[in-house]
Amino acid sequence: VFNAETAELLSHHQVEIKQEFPKEGWVEQNPKEILNSVYECVERTCEKMKELNINISNIRAIGVTNQRETTVVWDKTTGEPLYNAIVWLDLRTQSTVEHLLKRIPGKNKTFSKFKTGLPLSTYFSAVKLRWLLDNVEEIKKAVEDGRAMFGTIDSWLIWSLTGGKDGGIHCTDVTNASRTMLFNIHSLEWDPDLCKFFDIPMEILPKVRSSSEIYGVMKICPSRESGALTGVPISGCLGDQHAALVGQMCFQDGQAKNTYGTGCFLLCNTGQKSVFSEHGLITTIAYKMGKDKPAFYALEGSVAIAGAVVRWLRDNLGIAKTSKEVEQLAADVGTSYGCYFVPAFSGLYAPYWEPSARGIICGLTQFTNKNHIAFAALEAVCFQTREILDAMNKDCGIPLNQLQVDGGMTNNKILMQLQSDILCIPVVKPSMTETTALGAAMAAGAAEGVEVWSLNPGDLTAVTCERFEPQINPEESEYRYARWKKAVMKSMGWETSGPSNGKQK
């Protein structure tokens, strides 16, 4: 919850959501658990506000932000999900992608780039939806019976929170729609040709709205007593990376931010024109702040594994009990001692779009220990960001002179210093790192009919920041970066989609 005058964070609550990995490369979440976590966060935050003597009737609007591309299909008559949500970095659709590629002249992965801004990849929702329609009997049947609804997590939440099967609003916003591969980012409409190509019935798609308008109001949840925010309009909706761009106040052409979460996402505002990348970036809608307002575009570089590599060291290798401890291990040595880690657990995203890559750790010697591996993991996050920044500088022609950062991992000071060293430019971090939530709040508060938040540049509160300046010489930085690139080349072409070690993929 934010103060609309000062953008100050008043109260918050968070709950970790379980990821499920039913098979290698599969990543799922339970849509009911996601919805319940939202209810729990609302209740707990409202309780905390009462403790702070803030009247919750002052909450004037609600914004929704979500991990994009994660795909849900549910039954509009029962309100129940028909399958787990398939998470954005899930890889089960690799064979679906290969199958679809065969139907494209010259197997051109970028065939839809000028309509959607996206390459054909396991990453986007259309292929996940295609997989669900092909493989889940219940979903196939629900589509035939006209009971199925598709959406990314924002749609599932807005529909559920505005009444669900009793009149819930089935909508999404332009930023989330622009990540499905079914949306024309110029006409701002679902594209009939693409729906036909993926063989997806258009009637299951949500209605596309702007990122800042009243979609509906919160209804009491029948299964829980809570109705603290009943009647409050839901009036902001942005995919998480777009929300962070707004929360970082990157409203000017050429301003960019990098969010360090599970993955890493660098977005650069390109204004009201869509710029198409020659260097492996994707073109996306940045935001559209109102029904009658223009759409703004961004170039984006996506890295699948950033924070997830620290989680992997913690949970899979058990080299530390907490993420903080991983940071400490790295701090204790201050070098990777020539060890390089390419965390291509879900293939490589930008700028390579190489699903056959897999993670590798190389340059190991008898001297290498867990501290060096922890350091190499942090360094990997920085190198991946550098690759995207290089691509962005080539596409935009104006090199960034500083990088604005946010997200959970930015609390790691070693990582931020390392990032500045590897980019050879300053890294600037706002003192309040919840910029994704802030962006959703700004969109909600600025909506017509709510209007408690001004987005005029002159009215925006200056944010206090911490700056990290490069501390190593550029030659050393270049040398390490070149070695990293060599390691990336070694990670490619690892996986084929045929049977591997006797297991069918």
GROMACS .gro file of C-alpha atoms in nm, residues 137-470:
model
  334
  137GLU     CA    1  -0.863  -3.369  -2.207
  138GLU     CA    2  -1.059  -3.160  -1.957
  139ILE     CA    3  -0.951  -2.836  -2.126
  140LYS     CA    4  -1.032  -2.965  -2.474
  141LYS     CA    5  -1.380  -3.059  -2.351
  142ALA     CA    6  -1.436  -2.726  -2.172
  143VAL     CA    7  -1.346  -2.540  -2.493
  144GLU     CA    8  -1.594  -2.750  -2.693
  145ASP     CA    9  -1.865  -2.684  -2.432
  146GLY     CA   10  -1.794  -2.310  -2.431
  147ARG     CA   11  -1.693  -2.318  -2.061
  148ALA     CA   12  -1.322  -2.240  -2.095
  149MET     CA   13  -1.151  -1.910  -2.023
  150PHE     CA   14  -0.786  -1.841  -2.090
  151GLY     CA   15  -0.574  -1.578  -1.925
  152THR     CA   16  -0.239  -1.482  -1.785
  153ILE     CA   17  -0.234  -1.449  -1.404
  154ASP     CA   18  -0.368  -1.090  -1.410
  155SER     CA   19  -0.683  -1.211  -1.591
  156TRP     CA   20  -0.733  -1.501  -1.351
  157LEU     CA   21  -0.699  -1.266  -1.051
  158ILE     CA   22  -0.917  -0.983  -1.185
  159TRP     CA   23  -1.189  -1.232  -1.288
  160SER     CA   24  -1.179  -1.403  -0.946
  161LEU     CA   25  -1.162  -1.080  -0.742
  162THR     CA   26  -1.451  -0.913  -0.930
  163GLY     CA   27  -1.693  -1.199  -0.863
  164GLY     CA   28  -1.559  -1.503  -1.048
  165LYS     CA   29  -1.840  -1.723  -1.175
  166ASP     CA   30  -2.090  -1.463  -1.049
  167GLY     CA   31  -2.018  -1.188  -1.297
  168GLY     CA   32  -1.635  -1.171  -1.283
  169ILE     CA   33  -1.471  -0.944  -1.543
  170HIS     CA   34  -1.263  -1.136  -1.800
  171CYS     CA   35  -1.000  -0.889  -1.918
  172THR     CA   36  -0.628  -0.827  -1.950
  173ASP     CA   37  -0.424  -0.519  -2.030
  174VAL     CA   38  -0.217  -0.439  -2.339
  175THR     CA   39   0.116  -0.519  -2.169
  176ASN     CA   40   0.015  -0.873  -2.074
  177ALA     CA   41  -0.162  -0.926  -2.408
  178SER     CA   42   0.159  -0.825  -2.586
  179ARG     CA   43   0.331  -1.132  -2.432
  180THR     CA   44   0.093  -1.395  -2.564
  181MET     CA   45   0.207  -1.403  -2.933
  182LEU     CA   46  -0.160  -1.363  -3.029
  183PHE     CA   47  -0.173  -0.984  -3.008
  184ASN     CA   48  -0.098  -0.726  -3.274
  185ILE     CA   49   0.103  -0.458  -3.092
  186HIS     CA   50   0.019  -0.193  -3.355
  187SER     CA   51  -0.358  -0.233  -3.392
  188LEU     CA   52  -0.381  -0.329  -3.019
  189GLU     CA   53  -0.615  -0.618  -3.097
  190TRP     CA   54  -0.608  -0.997  -3.091
  191ASP     CA   55  -0.483  -1.107  -3.432
  192PRO     CA   56  -0.717  -1.349  -3.617
  193ASP     CA   57  -0.432  -1.482  -3.838
  194LEU     CA   58  -0.213  -1.566  -3.540
  195CYS     CA   59  -0.504  -1.728  -3.355
  196LYS     CA   60  -0.561  -1.934  -3.668
  197PHE     CA   61  -0.192  -2.026  -3.693
  198PHE     CA   62  -0.189  -2.150  -3.331
  199ASP     CA   63  -0.542  -2.287  -3.374
  200ILE     CA   64  -0.671  -2.103  -3.068
  201PRO     CA   65  -1.043  -2.017  -3.044
  202MET     CA   66  -1.075  -1.639  -3.000
  203GLU     CA   67  -1.380  -1.667  -2.774
  204ILE     CA   68  -1.168  -1.796  -2.484
  205LEU     CA   69  -0.944  -1.485  -2.488
  206PRO     CA   70  -0.994  -1.198  -2.240
  207LYS     CA   71  -1.100  -0.850  -2.351
  208VAL     CA   72  -0.795  -0.623  -2.387
  209ARG     CA   73  -0.803  -0.292  -2.197
  210SER     CA   74  -0.554  -0.015  -2.119
  211SER     CA   75  -0.319  -0.043  -1.818
  212SER     CA   76  -0.502   0.228  -1.625
  213GLU     CA   77  -0.883   0.224  -1.614
  214ILE     CA   78  -1.155   0.086  -1.386
  215TYR     CA   79  -1.207  -0.282  -1.481
  216GLY     CA   80  -1.445  -0.368  -1.197
  217VAL     CA   81  -1.472  -0.357  -0.818
  218MET     CA   82  -1.360  -0.599  -0.548
  219LYS     CA   83  -1.631  -0.839  -0.433
  220ILE     CA   84  -1.643  -1.023  -0.101
  221CYS     CA   85  -1.479  -1.363  -0.126
  222PRO     CA   86  -1.745  -1.621  -0.028
  223SER     CA   87  -1.495  -1.879   0.103
  224ARG     CA   88  -1.325  -1.627   0.333
  225GLU     CA   89  -1.470  -1.377   0.577
  226SER     CA   90  -1.253  -1.099   0.443
  227GLY     CA   91  -1.417  -0.816   0.266
  228ALA     CA   92  -1.186  -0.537   0.383
  229LEU     CA   93  -1.156  -0.392   0.033
  230THR     CA   94  -1.507  -0.472  -0.095
  231GLY     CA   95  -1.624  -0.209  -0.343
  232VAL     CA   96  -1.276  -0.069  -0.411
  233PRO     CA   97  -1.213  -0.042  -0.786
  234ILE     CA   98  -0.943  -0.252  -0.953
  235SER     CA   99  -0.808   0.011  -1.190
  236GLY     CA  100  -0.446  -0.071  -1.272
  237CYS     CA  101  -0.299  -0.370  -1.452
  238LEU     CA  102   0.056  -0.413  -1.584
  239GLY     CA  103   0.285  -0.710  -1.641
  240ASP     CA  104   0.556  -0.704  -1.373
  241GLN     CA  105   0.839  -0.570  -1.588
  242HIS     CA  106   0.623  -0.294  -1.734
  243ALA     CA  107   0.509  -0.203  -1.383
  244ALA     CA  108   0.873  -0.172  -1.273
  245LEU     CA  109   0.943   0.058  -1.570
  246VAL     CA  110   0.655   0.281  -1.453
  247GLY     CA  111   0.759   0.254  -1.087
  248GLN     CA  112   1.112   0.363  -1.184
  249MET     CA  113   0.950   0.666  -1.358
  250CYS     CA  114   1.105   0.571  -1.694
  251PHE     CA  115   0.853   0.777  -1.891
  252GLN     CA  116   1.111   0.932  -2.123
  253ASP     CA  117   1.237   0.791  -2.446
  254GLY     CA  118   1.570   0.611  -2.378
  255GLN     CA  119   1.524   0.558  -2.003
  256ALA     CA  120   1.585   0.200  -1.894
  257LYS     CA  121   1.562  -0.022  -1.587
  258ASN     CA  122   1.674  -0.373  -1.499
  259THR     CA  123   1.471  -0.585  -1.257
  260TYR     CA  124   1.652  -0.866  -1.076
  261GLY     CA  125   1.397  -1.130  -0.977
  262THR     CA  126   1.375  -1.500  -1.065
  263GLY     CA  127   1.497  -1.383  -1.406
  264CYS     CA  128   1.644  -1.051  -1.516
  265PHE     CA  129   1.453  -0.808  -1.735
  266LEU     CA  130   1.600  -0.499  -1.890
  267LEU     CA  131   1.345  -0.264  -2.049
  268CYS     CA  132   1.415   0.055  -2.237
  269ASN     CA  133   1.134   0.300  -2.317
  270THR     CA  134   1.129   0.379  -2.692
  271GLY     CA  135   0.835   0.621  -2.677
  272GLN     CA  136   0.535   0.597  -2.908
  273LYS     CA  137   0.729   0.414  -3.177
  274SER     CA  138   0.801   0.043  -3.178
  275VAL     CA  139   1.169  -0.029  -3.242
  276PHE     CA  140   1.253  -0.372  -3.385
  277SER     CA  141   1.574  -0.525  -3.263
  278GLU     CA  142   1.849  -0.651  -3.489
  279HIS     CA  143   2.025  -0.804  -3.189
  280GLY     CA  144   1.790  -1.051  -3.027
  281LEU     CA  145   1.578  -0.822  -2.810
  282ILE     CA  146   1.200  -0.822  -2.814
  283THR     CA  147   0.960  -0.535  -2.877
  284THR     CA  148   0.686  -0.499  -2.622
  285ILE     CA  149   0.417  -0.254  -2.515
  286ALA     CA  150   0.552  -0.058  -2.219
  287TYR     CA  151   0.217   0.082  -2.098
  288LYS     CA  152  -0.100   0.259  -2.208
  289MET     CA  153  -0.215   0.489  -1.930
  290GLY     CA  154  -0.584   0.520  -2.010
  291LYS     CA  155  -0.846   0.431  -2.271
  292ASP     CA  156  -0.778   0.736  -2.485
  293LYS     CA  157  -0.407   0.758  -2.417
  294PRO     CA  158  -0.144   0.637  -2.667
  295ALA     CA  159   0.049   0.314  -2.622
  296PHE     CA  160   0.418   0.346  -2.540
  297TYR     CA  161   0.667   0.079  -2.647
  298ALA     CA  162   0.985  -0.070  -2.505
  299LEU     CA  163   1.273  -0.289  -2.611
  300GLU     CA  164   1.327  -0.575  -2.368
  301GLY     CA  165   1.601  -0.822  -2.300
  302SER     CA  166   1.494  -1.120  -2.090
  303VAL     CA  167   1.724  -1.352  -1.896
  304ALA     CA  168   1.552  -1.665  -1.765
  305ILE     CA  169   1.772  -1.736  -1.464
  306ALA     CA  170   1.898  -1.470  -1.221
  307GLY     CA  171   1.767  -1.500  -0.864
  308ALA     CA  172   1.676  -1.858  -0.951
  309VAL     CA  173   2.048  -1.944  -0.967
  310VAL     CA  174   2.091  -1.840  -0.602
  311ARG     CA  175   1.782  -2.042  -0.510
  312TRP     CA  176   1.932  -2.337  -0.701
  313LEU     CA  177   2.262  -2.315  -0.508
  314ARG     CA  178   2.057  -2.306  -0.189
  315ASP     CA  179   1.792  -2.573  -0.259
  316ASN     CA  180   1.951  -2.811  -0.512
  317LEU     CA  181   2.319  -2.806  -0.414
  318GLY     CA  182   2.265  -2.715  -0.050
  319ILE     CA  183   2.583  -2.505  -0.036
  320ALA     CA  184   2.401  -2.251   0.182
  321LYS     CA  185   2.088  -2.240   0.393
  322THR     CA  186   1.978  -1.893   0.286
  323SER     CA  187   2.023  -1.665  -0.014
  324LYS     CA  188   2.202  -1.420   0.218
  325GLU     CA  189   2.457  -1.692   0.293
  326VAL     CA  190   2.529  -1.735  -0.080
  327GLU     CA  191   2.615  -1.364  -0.090
  328GLN     CA  192   2.842  -1.411   0.212
  329LEU     CA  193   3.025  -1.705   0.050
  330ALA     CA  194   3.091  -1.488  -0.256
  331ALA     CA  195   3.201  -1.192  -0.043
  332ASP     CA  196   3.452  -1.405   0.146
  333VAL     CA  197   3.658  -1.476  -0.168
  334GLY     CA  198   3.584  -1.172  -0.385
  335THR     CA  199   3.671  -1.363  -0.705
  336SER     CA  200   3.554  -1.665  -0.900
  337TYR     CA  201   3.918  -1.765  -0.952
  338GLY     CA  202   3.864  -1.830  -1.324
  339CYS     CA  203   3.545  -2.027  -1.274
  340TYR     CA  204   3.248  -1.938  -1.501
  341PHE     CA  205   2.886  -2.037  -1.451
  342VAL     CA  206   2.631  -2.025  -1.735
  343PRO     CA  207   2.291  -2.091  -1.570
  344ALA     CA  208   2.108  -2.191  -1.890
  345PHE     CA  209   1.865  -2.413  -1.696
  346SER     CA  210   1.578  -2.319  -1.930
  347GLY     CA  211   1.790  -2.268  -2.240
  348LEU     CA  212   1.915  -1.917  -2.319
  349TYR     CA  213   1.674  -1.626  -2.376
  350ALA     CA  214   1.792  -1.288  -2.508
  351PRO     CA  215   1.999  -1.225  -2.709
  352TYR     CA  216   2.046  -1.590  -2.822
  353TRP     CA  217   1.699  -1.752  -2.807
  354GLU     CA  218   1.869  -2.089  -2.791
  355PRO     CA  219   1.648  -2.350  -2.621
  356SER     CA  220   1.908  -2.624  -2.667
  357ALA     CA  221   2.153  -2.464  -2.422
  358ARG     CA  222   2.194  -2.608  -2.073
  359GLY     CA  223   2.371  -2.487  -1.760
  360ILE     CA  224   2.746  -2.537  -1.725
  361ILE     CA  225   3.016  -2.452  -1.472
  362CYS     CA  226   3.359  -2.444  -1.630
  363GLY     CA  227   3.716  -2.342  -1.555
  364LEU     CA  228   3.720  -2.561  -1.243
  365THR     CA  229   4.052  -2.655  -1.080
  366GLN     CA  230   4.143  -2.843  -0.761
  367PHE     CA  231   4.155  -2.506  -0.592
  368THR     CA  232   3.791  -2.418  -0.675
  369ASN     CA  233   3.551  -2.433  -0.380
  370LYS     CA  234   3.188  -2.344  -0.309
  371ASN     CA  235   3.279  -1.980  -0.247
  372HIS     CA  236   3.415  -1.945  -0.600
  373ILE     CA  237   3.103  -2.110  -0.743
  374ALA     CA  238   2.881  -1.871  -0.543
  375PHE     CA  239   3.082  -1.578  -0.679
  376ALA     CA  240   3.062  -1.714  -1.035
  377ALA     CA  241   2.684  -1.742  -0.997
  378LEU     CA  242   2.651  -1.374  -0.903
  379GLU     CA  243   2.889  -1.281  -1.181
  380ALA     CA  244   2.670  -1.476  -1.427
  381VAL     CA  245   2.375  -1.250  -1.346
  382CYS     CA  246   2.592  -0.946  -1.426
  383PHE     CA  247   2.736  -1.090  -1.748
  384GLN     CA  248   2.389  -1.178  -1.875
  385THR     CA  249   2.278  -0.820  -1.809
  386ARG     CA  250   2.585  -0.690  -1.991
  387GLU     CA  251   2.497  -0.897  -2.301
  388ILE     CA  252   2.152  -0.740  -2.308
  389LEU     CA  253   2.283  -0.390  -2.249
  390ASP     CA  254   2.527  -0.432  -2.539
  391ALA     CA  255   2.239  -0.540  -2.765
  392MET     CA  256   2.028  -0.246  -2.648
  393ASN     CA  257   2.305   0.005  -2.711
  394LYS     CA  258   2.341  -0.129  -3.067
  395ASP     CA  259   1.965  -0.114  -3.132
  396CYS     CA  260   1.907   0.230  -2.979
  397GLY     CA  261   2.230   0.389  -3.096
  398ILE     CA  262   2.255   0.589  -2.772
  399PRO     CA  263   2.458   0.405  -2.508
  400LEU     CA  264   2.303   0.411  -2.161
  401ASN     CA  265   2.512   0.618  -1.925
  402GLN     CA  266   2.367   0.460  -1.611
  403LEU     CA  267   2.143   0.168  -1.524
  404GLN     CA  268   1.841   0.196  -1.290
  405VAL     CA  269   1.785  -0.126  -1.100
  406ASP     CA  270   1.522  -0.283  -0.876
  407GLY     CA  271   1.395  -0.620  -0.755
  408GLY     CA  272   1.479  -0.847  -0.464
  409MET     CA  273   1.838  -0.922  -0.564
  410THR     CA  274   1.937  -0.554  -0.559
  411ASN     CA  275   1.964  -0.579  -0.178
  412ASN     CA  276   2.281  -0.774  -0.249
  413LYS     CA  277   2.550  -0.501  -0.242
  414ILE     CA  278   2.821  -0.729  -0.381
  415LEU     CA  279   2.603  -0.805  -0.681
  416MET     CA  280   2.533  -0.435  -0.744
  417GLN     CA  281   2.902  -0.341  -0.723
  418LEU     CA  282   2.990  -0.632  -0.950
  419GLN     CA  283   2.721  -0.518  -1.195
  420SER     CA  284   2.870  -0.170  -1.213
  421ASP     CA  285   3.222  -0.315  -1.260
  422ILE     CA  286   3.111  -0.542  -1.544
  423LEU     CA  287   2.904  -0.275  -1.723
  424CYS     CA  288   3.163   0.000  -1.666
  425ILE     CA  289   2.879   0.245  -1.587
  426PRO     CA  290   2.710   0.353  -1.261
  427VAL     CA  291   2.424   0.142  -1.123
  428VAL     CA  292   2.150   0.337  -0.946
  429LYS     CA  293   1.914   0.172  -0.698
  430PRO     CA  294   1.613   0.344  -0.539
  431SER     CA  295   1.596   0.317  -0.159
  432MET     CA  296   1.248   0.159  -0.192
  433THR     CA  297   1.298  -0.151  -0.406
  434GLU     CA  298   0.929  -0.247  -0.444
  435THR     CA  299   0.907  -0.058  -0.774
  436THR     CA  300   0.695  -0.325  -0.945
  437ALA     CA  301   0.419  -0.286  -0.688
  438LEU     CA  302   0.463   0.092  -0.701
  439GLY     CA  303   0.410   0.094  -1.080
  440ALA     CA  304   0.084  -0.099  -1.043
  441ALA     CA  305  -0.029   0.143  -0.770
  442MET     CA  306   0.053   0.444  -0.989
  443ALA     CA  307  -0.149   0.302  -1.280
  444ALA     CA  308  -0.442   0.229  -1.047
  445GLY     CA  309  -0.433   0.569  -0.878
  446ALA     CA  310  -0.407   0.760  -1.206
  447ALA     CA  311  -0.710   0.591  -1.367
  448GLU     CA  312  -1.002   0.800  -1.483
  449GLY     CA  313  -1.265   0.800  -1.208
  450VAL     CA  314  -1.001   0.745  -0.937
  451GLU     CA  315  -0.748   1.023  -1.010
  452VAL     CA  316  -0.559   1.030  -0.683
  453TRP     CA  317  -0.216   0.994  -0.846
  454SER     CA  318  -0.065   1.235  -1.095
  455LEU     CA  319   0.174   1.100  -1.359
  456ASN     CA  320   0.291   1.446  -1.472
  457PRO     CA  321   0.671   1.445  -1.459
  458GLY     CA  322   0.665   1.765  -1.253
  459ASP     CA  323   0.447   1.606  -0.983
  460LEU     CA  324   0.649   1.288  -0.945
  461THR     CA  325   0.838   1.264  -0.619
  462ALA     CA  326   1.216   1.248  -0.652
  463VAL     CA  327   1.334   0.914  -0.518
  464THR     CA  328   1.638   0.876  -0.294
  465CYS     CA  329   1.892   0.642  -0.449
  466GLU     CA  330   2.211   0.455  -0.380
  467ARG     CA  331   2.480   0.470  -0.651
  468PHE     CA  332   2.743   0.209  -0.730
  469GLU     CA  333   3.037   0.334  -0.942
  470PRO     CA  334   3.272   0.104  -1.138
   0.00000   0.00000   0.00000
